[in-house]
GROMACS .gro file of C-alpha atoms in nm:
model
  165
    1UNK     CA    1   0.000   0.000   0.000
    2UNK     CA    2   0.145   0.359  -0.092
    3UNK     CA    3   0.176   0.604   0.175
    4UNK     CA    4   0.008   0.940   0.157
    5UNK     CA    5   0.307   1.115   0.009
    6UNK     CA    6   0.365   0.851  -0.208
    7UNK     CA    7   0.013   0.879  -0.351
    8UNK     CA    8   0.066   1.290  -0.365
    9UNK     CA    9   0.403   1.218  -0.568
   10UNK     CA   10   0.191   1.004  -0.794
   11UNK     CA   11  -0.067   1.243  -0.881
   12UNK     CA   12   0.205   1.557  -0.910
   13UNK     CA   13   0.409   1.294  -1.157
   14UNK     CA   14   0.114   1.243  -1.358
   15UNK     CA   15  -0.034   1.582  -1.412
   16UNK     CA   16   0.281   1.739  -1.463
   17UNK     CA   17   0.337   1.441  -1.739
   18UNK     CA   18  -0.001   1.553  -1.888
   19UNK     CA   19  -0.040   1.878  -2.128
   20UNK     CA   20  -0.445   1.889  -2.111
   21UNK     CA   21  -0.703   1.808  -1.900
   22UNK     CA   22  -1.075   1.844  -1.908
   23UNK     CA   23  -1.209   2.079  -1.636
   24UNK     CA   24  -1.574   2.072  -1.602
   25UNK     CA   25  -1.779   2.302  -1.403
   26UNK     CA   26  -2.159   2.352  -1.339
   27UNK     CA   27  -2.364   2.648  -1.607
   28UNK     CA   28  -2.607   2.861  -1.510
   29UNK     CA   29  -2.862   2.581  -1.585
   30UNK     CA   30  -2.676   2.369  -1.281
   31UNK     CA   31  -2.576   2.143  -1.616
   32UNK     CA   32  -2.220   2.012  -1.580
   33UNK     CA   33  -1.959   2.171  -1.892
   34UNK     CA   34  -1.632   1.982  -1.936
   35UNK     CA   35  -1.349   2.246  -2.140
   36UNK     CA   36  -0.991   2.130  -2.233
   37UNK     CA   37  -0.727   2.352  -2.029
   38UNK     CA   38  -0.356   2.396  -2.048
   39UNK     CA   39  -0.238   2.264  -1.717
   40UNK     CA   40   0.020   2.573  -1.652
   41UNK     CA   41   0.175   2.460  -1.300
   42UNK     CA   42   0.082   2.237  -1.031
   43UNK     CA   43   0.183   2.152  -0.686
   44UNK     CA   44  -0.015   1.914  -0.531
   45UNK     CA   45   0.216   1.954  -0.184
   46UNK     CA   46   0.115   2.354  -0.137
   47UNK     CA   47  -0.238   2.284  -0.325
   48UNK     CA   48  -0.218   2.466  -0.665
   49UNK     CA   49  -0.311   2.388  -0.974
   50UNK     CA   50  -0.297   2.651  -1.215
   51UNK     CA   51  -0.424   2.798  -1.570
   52UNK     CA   52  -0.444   3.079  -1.815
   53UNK     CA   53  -0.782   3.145  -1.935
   54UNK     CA   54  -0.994   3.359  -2.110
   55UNK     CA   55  -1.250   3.604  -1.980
   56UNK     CA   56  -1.536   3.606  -2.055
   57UNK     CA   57  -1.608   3.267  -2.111
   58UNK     CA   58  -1.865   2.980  -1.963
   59UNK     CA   59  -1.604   2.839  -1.752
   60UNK     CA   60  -1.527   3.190  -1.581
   61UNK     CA   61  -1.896   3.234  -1.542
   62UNK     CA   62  -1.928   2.922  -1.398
   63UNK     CA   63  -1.644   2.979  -1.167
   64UNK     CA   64  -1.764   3.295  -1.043
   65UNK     CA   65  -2.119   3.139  -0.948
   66UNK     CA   66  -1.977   2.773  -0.835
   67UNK     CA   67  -1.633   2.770  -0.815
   68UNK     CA   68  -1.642   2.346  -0.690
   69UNK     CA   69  -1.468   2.185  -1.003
   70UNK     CA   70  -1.357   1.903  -1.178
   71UNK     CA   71  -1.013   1.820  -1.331
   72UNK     CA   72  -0.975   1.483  -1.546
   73UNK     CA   73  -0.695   1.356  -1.692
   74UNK     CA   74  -0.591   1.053  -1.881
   75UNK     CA   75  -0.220   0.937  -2.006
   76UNK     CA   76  -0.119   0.966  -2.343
   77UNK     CA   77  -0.101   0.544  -2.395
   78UNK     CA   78  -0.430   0.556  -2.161
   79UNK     CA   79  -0.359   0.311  -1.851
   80UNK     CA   80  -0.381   0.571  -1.635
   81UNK     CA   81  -0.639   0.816  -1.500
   82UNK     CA   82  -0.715   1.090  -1.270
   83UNK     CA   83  -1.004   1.273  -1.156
   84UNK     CA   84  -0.929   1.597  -0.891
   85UNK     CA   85  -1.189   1.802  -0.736
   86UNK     CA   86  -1.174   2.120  -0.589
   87UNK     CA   87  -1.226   2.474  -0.560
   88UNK     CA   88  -1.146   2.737  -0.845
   89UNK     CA   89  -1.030   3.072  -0.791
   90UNK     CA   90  -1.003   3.377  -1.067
   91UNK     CA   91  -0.665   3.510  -0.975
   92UNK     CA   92  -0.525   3.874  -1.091
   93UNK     CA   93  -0.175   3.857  -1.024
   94UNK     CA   94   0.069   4.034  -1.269
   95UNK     CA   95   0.355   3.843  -1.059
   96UNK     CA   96   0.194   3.512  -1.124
   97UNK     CA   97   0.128   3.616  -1.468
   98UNK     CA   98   0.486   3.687  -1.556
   99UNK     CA   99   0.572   3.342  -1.378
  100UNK     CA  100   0.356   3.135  -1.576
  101UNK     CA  101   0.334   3.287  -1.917
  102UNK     CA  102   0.520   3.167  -2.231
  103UNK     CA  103   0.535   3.251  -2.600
  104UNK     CA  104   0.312   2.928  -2.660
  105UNK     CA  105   0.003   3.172  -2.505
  106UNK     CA  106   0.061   3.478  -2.748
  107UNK     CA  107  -0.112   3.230  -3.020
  108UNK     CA  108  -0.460   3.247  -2.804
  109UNK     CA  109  -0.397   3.649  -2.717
  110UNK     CA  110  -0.383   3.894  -2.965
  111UNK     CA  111  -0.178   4.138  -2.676
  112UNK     CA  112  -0.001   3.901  -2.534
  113UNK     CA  113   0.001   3.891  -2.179
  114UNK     CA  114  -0.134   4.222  -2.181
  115UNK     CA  115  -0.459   4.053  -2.350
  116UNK     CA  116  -0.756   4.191  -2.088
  117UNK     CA  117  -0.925   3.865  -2.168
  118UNK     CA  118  -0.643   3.666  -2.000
  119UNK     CA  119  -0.751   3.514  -1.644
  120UNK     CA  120  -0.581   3.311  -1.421
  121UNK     CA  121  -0.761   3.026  -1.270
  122UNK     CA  122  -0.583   2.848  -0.945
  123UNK     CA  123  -0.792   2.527  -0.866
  124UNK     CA  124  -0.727   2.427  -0.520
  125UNK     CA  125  -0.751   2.040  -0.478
  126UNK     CA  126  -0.940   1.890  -0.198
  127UNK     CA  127  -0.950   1.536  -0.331
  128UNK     CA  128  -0.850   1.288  -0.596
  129UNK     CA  129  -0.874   0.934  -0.765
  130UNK     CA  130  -0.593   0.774  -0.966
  131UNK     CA  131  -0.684   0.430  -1.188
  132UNK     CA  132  -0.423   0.271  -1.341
  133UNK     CA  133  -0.474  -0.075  -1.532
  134UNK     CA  134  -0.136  -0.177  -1.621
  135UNK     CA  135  -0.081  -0.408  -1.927
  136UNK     CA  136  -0.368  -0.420  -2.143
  137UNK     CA  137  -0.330  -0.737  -2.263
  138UNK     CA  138  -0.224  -0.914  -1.906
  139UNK     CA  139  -0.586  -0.724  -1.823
  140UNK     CA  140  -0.790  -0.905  -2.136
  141UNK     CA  141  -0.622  -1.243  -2.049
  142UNK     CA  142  -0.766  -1.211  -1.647
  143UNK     CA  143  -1.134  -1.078  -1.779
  144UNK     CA  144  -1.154  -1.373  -2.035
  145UNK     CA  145  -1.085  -1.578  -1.754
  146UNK     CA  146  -1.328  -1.447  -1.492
  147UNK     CA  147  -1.584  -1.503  -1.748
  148UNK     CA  148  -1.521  -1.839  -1.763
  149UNK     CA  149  -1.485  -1.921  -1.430
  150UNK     CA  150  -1.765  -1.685  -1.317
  151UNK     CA  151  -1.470  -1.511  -1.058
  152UNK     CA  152  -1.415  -1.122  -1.017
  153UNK     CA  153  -1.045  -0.996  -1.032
  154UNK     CA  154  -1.117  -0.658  -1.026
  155UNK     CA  155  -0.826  -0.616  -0.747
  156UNK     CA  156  -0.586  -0.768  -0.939
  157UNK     CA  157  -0.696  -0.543  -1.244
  158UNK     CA  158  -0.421  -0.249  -1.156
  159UNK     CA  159  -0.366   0.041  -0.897
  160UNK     CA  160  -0.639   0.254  -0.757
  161UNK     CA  161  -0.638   0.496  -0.435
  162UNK     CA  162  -0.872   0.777  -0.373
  163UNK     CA  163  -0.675   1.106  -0.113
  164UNK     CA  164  -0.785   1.365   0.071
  165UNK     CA  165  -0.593   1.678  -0.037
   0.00000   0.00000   0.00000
């Protein structure tokens, strides 16, 4: 069994290996809306997960009226998953700003960093749950034969652990 930081160092390790994730919020209907976003930074040890976004947009809407979200990721050869909640926060911070920033952004703002429609989001985790299934075909080999023998194996399917952040 992994210890707590262990698990932490697991989730850091993954998001940082991840370039996208899907953050979904709640609309003004109370429907739930799911948006790709740039992970920018995280550190799961001081609670921060952060992003450049645009203003106005649903997501900052949403933010501003719930800010409880969801952040999903999945690995590029897709054994391993991720689902954080937590709380969002619209940040103005010219410090942060200049920390975070790179060229790659001036492609989504016509002023750069200067851009009045650029937002900062922080997301401040409160919980998370990692899958991972291992070896796909190790995993189709054990379901073929729980179905024959009428077994479950979902333990011995891969890694899972849900933390409180």
């Amino acid at each position: 069994m992994m210890s707590k930081q262990q698990q932490m160092d697991t989730i850091q390790e993954m998001v940082k290996d991840i370039k996208y994730t899907m953050m979904t919020t709640r609309n003004d209907e109370n429907h739930l809306h799911s948006c790709p976003m740039n992970t920018t930074e995280t550190s799961i040890g001081a609670k921060e997960i952060w992003f450049i976004g645009h203003s106005p947009c649903e997501t900052v809407s949403s933010i501003e009226k719930n800010p409880e979200v969801n952040l999903a990721y999945v690995s590029e050869d897709g054994k391993k998953y991720l689902s954080i909640t937590g709380k969002a926060e619209l940040v103005e911070d010219e410090e942060k700003l200049n920390e975070l920033w790179s060229p790659m952004y001036n492609a989504y703002f016509e002023k750069g960093k200067e851009d009045p429609r650029v937002q900062l989001i922080k997301v401040v985790p409160h919980g998370a749950e990692y899958w991972a299934n291992g070896n796909a075909i190790t995993s189709a080999v054990k379901m073929a034969a729980a179905a024959v023998t009428d077994t479950a194996i979902e333990k011995s399917l891969g890694e899972n652990f849900s933390i409180e952040l």
